[in-house]
PDB file of C-alpha atoms and ligand atoms in Angstrom:
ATOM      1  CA  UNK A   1      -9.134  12.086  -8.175  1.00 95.00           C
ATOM      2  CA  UNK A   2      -9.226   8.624  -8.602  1.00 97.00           C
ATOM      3  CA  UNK A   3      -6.827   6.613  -6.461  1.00 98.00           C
ATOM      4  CA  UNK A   4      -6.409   2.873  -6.231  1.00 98.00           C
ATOM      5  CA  UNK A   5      -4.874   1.123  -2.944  1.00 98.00           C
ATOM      6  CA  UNK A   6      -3.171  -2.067  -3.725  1.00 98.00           C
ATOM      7  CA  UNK A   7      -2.232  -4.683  -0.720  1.00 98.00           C
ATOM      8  CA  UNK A   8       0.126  -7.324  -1.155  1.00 98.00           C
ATOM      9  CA  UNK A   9       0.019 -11.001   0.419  1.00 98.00           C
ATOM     10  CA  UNK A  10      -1.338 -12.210   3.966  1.00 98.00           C
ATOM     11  CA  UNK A  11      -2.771  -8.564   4.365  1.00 98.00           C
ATOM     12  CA  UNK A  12      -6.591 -10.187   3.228  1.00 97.00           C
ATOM     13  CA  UNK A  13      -6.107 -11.675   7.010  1.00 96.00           C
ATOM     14  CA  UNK A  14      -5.806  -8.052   8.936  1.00 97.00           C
ATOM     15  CA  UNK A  15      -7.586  -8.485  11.677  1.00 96.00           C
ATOM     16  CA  UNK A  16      -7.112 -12.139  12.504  1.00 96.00           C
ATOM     17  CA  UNK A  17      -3.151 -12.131  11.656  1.00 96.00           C
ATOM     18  CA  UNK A  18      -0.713 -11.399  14.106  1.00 96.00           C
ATOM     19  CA  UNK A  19      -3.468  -8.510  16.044  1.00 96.00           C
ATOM     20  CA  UNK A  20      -0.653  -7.399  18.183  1.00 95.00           C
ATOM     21  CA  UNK A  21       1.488  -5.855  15.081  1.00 96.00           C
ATOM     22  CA  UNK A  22      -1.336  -5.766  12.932  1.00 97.00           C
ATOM     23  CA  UNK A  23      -4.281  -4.387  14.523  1.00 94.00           C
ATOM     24  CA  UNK A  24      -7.888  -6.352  14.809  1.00 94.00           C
ATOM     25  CA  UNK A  25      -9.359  -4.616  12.187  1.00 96.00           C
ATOM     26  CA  UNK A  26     -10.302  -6.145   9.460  1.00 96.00           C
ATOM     27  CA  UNK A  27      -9.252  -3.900   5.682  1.00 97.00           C
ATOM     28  CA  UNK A  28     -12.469  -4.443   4.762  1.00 96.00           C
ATOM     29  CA  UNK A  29     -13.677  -2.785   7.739  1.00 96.00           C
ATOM     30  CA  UNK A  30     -11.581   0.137   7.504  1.00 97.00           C
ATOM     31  CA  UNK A  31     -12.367   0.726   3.697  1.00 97.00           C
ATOM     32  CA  UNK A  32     -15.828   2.258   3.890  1.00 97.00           C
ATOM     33  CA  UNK A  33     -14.280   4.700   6.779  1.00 96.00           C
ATOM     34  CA  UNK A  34     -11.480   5.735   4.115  1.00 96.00           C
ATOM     35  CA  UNK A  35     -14.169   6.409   1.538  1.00 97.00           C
ATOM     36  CA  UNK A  36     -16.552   8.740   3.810  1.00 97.00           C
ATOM     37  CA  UNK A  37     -13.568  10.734   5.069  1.00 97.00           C
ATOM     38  CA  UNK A  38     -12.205  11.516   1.146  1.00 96.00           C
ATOM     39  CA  UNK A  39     -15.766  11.533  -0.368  1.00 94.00           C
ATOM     40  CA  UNK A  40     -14.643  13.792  -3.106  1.00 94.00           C
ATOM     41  CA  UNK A  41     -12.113  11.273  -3.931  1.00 96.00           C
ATOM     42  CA  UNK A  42     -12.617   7.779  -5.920  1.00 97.00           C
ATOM     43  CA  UNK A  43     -10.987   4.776  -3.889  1.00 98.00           C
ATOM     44  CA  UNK A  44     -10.559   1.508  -5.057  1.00 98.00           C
ATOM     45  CA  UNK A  45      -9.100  -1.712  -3.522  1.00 98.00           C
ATOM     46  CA  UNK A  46      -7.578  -4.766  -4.831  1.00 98.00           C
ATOM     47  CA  UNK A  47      -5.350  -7.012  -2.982  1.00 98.00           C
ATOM     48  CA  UNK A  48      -3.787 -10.146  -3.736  1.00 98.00           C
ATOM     49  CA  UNK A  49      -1.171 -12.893  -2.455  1.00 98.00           C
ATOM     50  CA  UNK A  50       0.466 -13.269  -5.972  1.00 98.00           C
ATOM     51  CA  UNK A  51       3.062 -11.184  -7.088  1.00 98.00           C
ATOM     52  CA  UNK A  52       2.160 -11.160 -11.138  1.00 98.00           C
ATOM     53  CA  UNK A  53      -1.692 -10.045  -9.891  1.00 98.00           C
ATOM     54  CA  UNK A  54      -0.105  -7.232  -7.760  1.00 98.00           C
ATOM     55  CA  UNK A  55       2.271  -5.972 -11.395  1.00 98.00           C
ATOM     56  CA  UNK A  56      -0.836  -6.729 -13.721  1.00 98.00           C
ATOM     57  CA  UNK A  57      -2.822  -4.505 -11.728  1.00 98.00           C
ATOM     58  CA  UNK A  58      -0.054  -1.818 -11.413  1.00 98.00           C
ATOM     59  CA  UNK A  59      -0.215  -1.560 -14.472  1.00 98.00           C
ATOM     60  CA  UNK A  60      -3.528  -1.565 -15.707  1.00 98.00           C
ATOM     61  CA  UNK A  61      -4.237   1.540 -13.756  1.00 98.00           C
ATOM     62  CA  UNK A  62      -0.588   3.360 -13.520  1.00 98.00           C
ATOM     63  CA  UNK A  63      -0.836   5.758 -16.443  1.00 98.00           C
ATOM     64  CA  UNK A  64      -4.648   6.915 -16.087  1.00 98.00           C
ATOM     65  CA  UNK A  65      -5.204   6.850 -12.224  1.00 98.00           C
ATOM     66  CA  UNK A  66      -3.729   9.770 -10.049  1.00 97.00           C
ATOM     67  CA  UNK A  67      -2.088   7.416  -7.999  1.00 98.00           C
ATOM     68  CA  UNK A  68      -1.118   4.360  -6.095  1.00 98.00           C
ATOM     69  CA  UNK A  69      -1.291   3.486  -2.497  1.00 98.00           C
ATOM     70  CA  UNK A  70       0.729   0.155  -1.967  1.00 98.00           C
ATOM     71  CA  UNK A  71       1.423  -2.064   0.804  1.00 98.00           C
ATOM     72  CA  UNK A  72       3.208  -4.419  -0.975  1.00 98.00           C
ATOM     73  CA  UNK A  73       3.727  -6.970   2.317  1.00 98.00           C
ATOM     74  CA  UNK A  74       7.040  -8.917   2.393  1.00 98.00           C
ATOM     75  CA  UNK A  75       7.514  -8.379  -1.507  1.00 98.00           C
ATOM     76  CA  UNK A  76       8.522  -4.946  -0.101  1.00 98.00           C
ATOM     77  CA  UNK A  77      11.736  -6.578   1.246  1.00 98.00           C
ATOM     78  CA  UNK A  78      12.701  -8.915  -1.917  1.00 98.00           C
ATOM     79  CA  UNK A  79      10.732  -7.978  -5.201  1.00 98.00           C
ATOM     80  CA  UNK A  80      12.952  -6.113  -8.100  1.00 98.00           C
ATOM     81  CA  UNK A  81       9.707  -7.005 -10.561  1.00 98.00           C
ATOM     82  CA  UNK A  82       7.668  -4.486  -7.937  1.00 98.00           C
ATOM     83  CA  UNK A  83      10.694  -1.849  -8.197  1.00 98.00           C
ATOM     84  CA  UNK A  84      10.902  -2.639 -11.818  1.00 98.00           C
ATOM     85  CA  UNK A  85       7.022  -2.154 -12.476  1.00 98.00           C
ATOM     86  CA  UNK A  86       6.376   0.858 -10.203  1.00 98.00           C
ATOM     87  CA  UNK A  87       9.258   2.850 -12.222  1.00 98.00           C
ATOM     88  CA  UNK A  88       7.523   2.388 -15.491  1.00 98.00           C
ATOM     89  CA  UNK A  89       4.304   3.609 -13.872  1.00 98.00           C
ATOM     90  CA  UNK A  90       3.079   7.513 -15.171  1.00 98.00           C
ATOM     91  CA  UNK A  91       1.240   7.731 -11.948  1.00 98.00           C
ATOM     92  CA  UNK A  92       2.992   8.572  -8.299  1.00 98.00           C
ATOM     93  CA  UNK A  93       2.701   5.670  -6.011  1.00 98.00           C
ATOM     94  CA  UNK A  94       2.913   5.705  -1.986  1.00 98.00           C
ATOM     95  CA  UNK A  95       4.862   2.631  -0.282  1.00 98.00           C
ATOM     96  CA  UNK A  96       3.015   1.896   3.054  1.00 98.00           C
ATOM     97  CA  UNK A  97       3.421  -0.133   6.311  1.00 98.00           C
ATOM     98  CA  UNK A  98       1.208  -1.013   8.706  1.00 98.00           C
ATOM     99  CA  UNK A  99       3.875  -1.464  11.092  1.00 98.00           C
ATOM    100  CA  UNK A 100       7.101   0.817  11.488  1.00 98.00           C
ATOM    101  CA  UNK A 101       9.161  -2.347   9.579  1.00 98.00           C
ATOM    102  CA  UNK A 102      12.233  -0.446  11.003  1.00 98.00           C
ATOM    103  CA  UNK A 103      11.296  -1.726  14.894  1.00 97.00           C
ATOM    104  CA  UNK A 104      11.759  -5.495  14.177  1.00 97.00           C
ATOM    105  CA  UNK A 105      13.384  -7.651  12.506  1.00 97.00           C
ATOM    106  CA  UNK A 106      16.454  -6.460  10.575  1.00 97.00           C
ATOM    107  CA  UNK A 107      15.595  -8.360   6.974  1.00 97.00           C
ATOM    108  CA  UNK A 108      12.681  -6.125   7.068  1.00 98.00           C
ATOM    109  CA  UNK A 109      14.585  -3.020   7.225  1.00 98.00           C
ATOM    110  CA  UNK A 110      15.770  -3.124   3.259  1.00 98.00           C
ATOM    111  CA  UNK A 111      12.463  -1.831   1.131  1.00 98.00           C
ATOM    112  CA  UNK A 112      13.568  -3.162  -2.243  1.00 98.00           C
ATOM    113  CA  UNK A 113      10.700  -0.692  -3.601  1.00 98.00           C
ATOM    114  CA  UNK A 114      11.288   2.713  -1.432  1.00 98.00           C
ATOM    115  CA  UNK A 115      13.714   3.943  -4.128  1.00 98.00           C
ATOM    116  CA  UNK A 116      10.843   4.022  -6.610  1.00 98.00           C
ATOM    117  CA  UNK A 117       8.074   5.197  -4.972  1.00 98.00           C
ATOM    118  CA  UNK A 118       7.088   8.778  -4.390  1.00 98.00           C
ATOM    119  CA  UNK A 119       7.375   8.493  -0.726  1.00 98.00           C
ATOM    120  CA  UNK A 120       7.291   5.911   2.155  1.00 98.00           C
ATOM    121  CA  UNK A 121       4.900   5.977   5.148  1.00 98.00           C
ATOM    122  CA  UNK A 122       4.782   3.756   7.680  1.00 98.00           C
ATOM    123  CA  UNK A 123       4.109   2.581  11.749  1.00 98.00           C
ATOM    124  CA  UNK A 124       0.864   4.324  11.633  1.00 98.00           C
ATOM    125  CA  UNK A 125      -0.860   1.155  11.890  1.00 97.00           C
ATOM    126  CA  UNK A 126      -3.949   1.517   9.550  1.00 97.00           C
ATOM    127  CA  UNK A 127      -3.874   5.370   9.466  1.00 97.00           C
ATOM    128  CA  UNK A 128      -0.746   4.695   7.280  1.00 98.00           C
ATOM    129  CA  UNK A 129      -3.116   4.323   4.224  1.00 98.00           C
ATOM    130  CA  UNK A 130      -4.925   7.776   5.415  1.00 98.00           C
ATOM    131  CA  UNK A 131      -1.804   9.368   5.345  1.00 98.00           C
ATOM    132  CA  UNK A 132      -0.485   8.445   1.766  1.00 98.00           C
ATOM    133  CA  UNK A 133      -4.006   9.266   0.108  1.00 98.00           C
ATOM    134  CA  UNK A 134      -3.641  13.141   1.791  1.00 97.00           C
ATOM    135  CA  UNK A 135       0.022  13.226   0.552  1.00 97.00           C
ATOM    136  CA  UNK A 136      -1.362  12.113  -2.917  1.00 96.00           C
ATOM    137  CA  UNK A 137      -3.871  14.849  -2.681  1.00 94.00           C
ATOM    138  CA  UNK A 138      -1.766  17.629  -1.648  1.00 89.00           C
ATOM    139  CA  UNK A 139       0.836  16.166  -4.199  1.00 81.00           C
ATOM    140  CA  UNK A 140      -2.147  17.011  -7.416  1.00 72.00           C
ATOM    141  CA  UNK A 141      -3.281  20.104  -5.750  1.00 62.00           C
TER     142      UNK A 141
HETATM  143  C1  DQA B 201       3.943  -4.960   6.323  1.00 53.78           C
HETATM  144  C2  DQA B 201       5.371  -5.204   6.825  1.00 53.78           C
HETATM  145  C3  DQA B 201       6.032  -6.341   6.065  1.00 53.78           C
HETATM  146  O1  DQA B 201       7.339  -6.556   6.559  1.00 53.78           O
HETATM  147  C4  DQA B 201       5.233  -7.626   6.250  1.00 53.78           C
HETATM  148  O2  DQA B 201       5.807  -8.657   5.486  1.00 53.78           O
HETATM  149  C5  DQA B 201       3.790  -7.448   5.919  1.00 53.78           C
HETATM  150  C6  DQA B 201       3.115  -6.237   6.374  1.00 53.78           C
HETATM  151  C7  DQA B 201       3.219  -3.890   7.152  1.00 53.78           C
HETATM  152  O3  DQA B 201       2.219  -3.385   6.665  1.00 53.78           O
HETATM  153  O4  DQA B 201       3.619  -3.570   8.267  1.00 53.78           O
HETATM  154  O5  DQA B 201       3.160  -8.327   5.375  1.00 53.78           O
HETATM  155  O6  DQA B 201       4.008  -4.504   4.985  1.00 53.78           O
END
């Protein structure tokens, strides 16, 4: 299987942002512990802060990868071109949260994206992306 996780903007600074909701691990940290534990599984990462880079990539991969594990930051709560992109997509893709969005503040309660993705996980800090690659995998077997 080859799966590609995708994180959205200010989530290159896990680690040093906000460690109380976000954890002090760094992604990059938690990456090569991802990869051991699905070793029969290709992971890749990309993340960026621009909106167009986050669709490009979508894109690119979306109808040859098995599927899409995407933490798409605040454009979760405002981005129609994420919605837009992710329904033209052949593969499945997984909306995660690091934090359960639902617990704070209320403009992060609308997920302009949940309605097109495959399923939502969230509040598991960074176990969330764990989760949506084994529900990807037991989705293809
Ligand atoms: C987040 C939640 C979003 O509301 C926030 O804008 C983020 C991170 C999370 O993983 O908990 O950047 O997607």
């Amino acid at each position: 299987m080859k799966i590609l996780i995708i994180n959205g903007p200010n989530l290159n600074l896990l680690g040093q942002r906000e460690p109380g909701i976000y954890g002090s691990s760094s992604f990059d940290s938690y990456l090569p512990e991802l990869c051991r534990r699905f070793a029969d599984t290709a992971i890749e990462y990309f993340q960026s802060n621009v909106e167009g880079e986050l669709i490009n990539k979508m894109q690119e991969v979306g109808f040859t990868y098995d599927g899409i594990v995407l933490n798409a930051g605040a454009y979760t709560h405002t981005s129609i071109a994420l919605q837009d992109c992710i329904r033209s997509l052949k593969c499945p893709v997984i909306e995660v949260h690091i934090s359960n969005v639902h617990q704070r503040e209320e403009f992060r309660h609308k997920s302009m994206i949940s309605c097109a993705c495959k399923g939502v996980i969230l509040g598991f800090g960074l176990d969330s992306y764990r989760l949506a690659i084994e529900a990807l995998r037991g989705a293809k077997e």
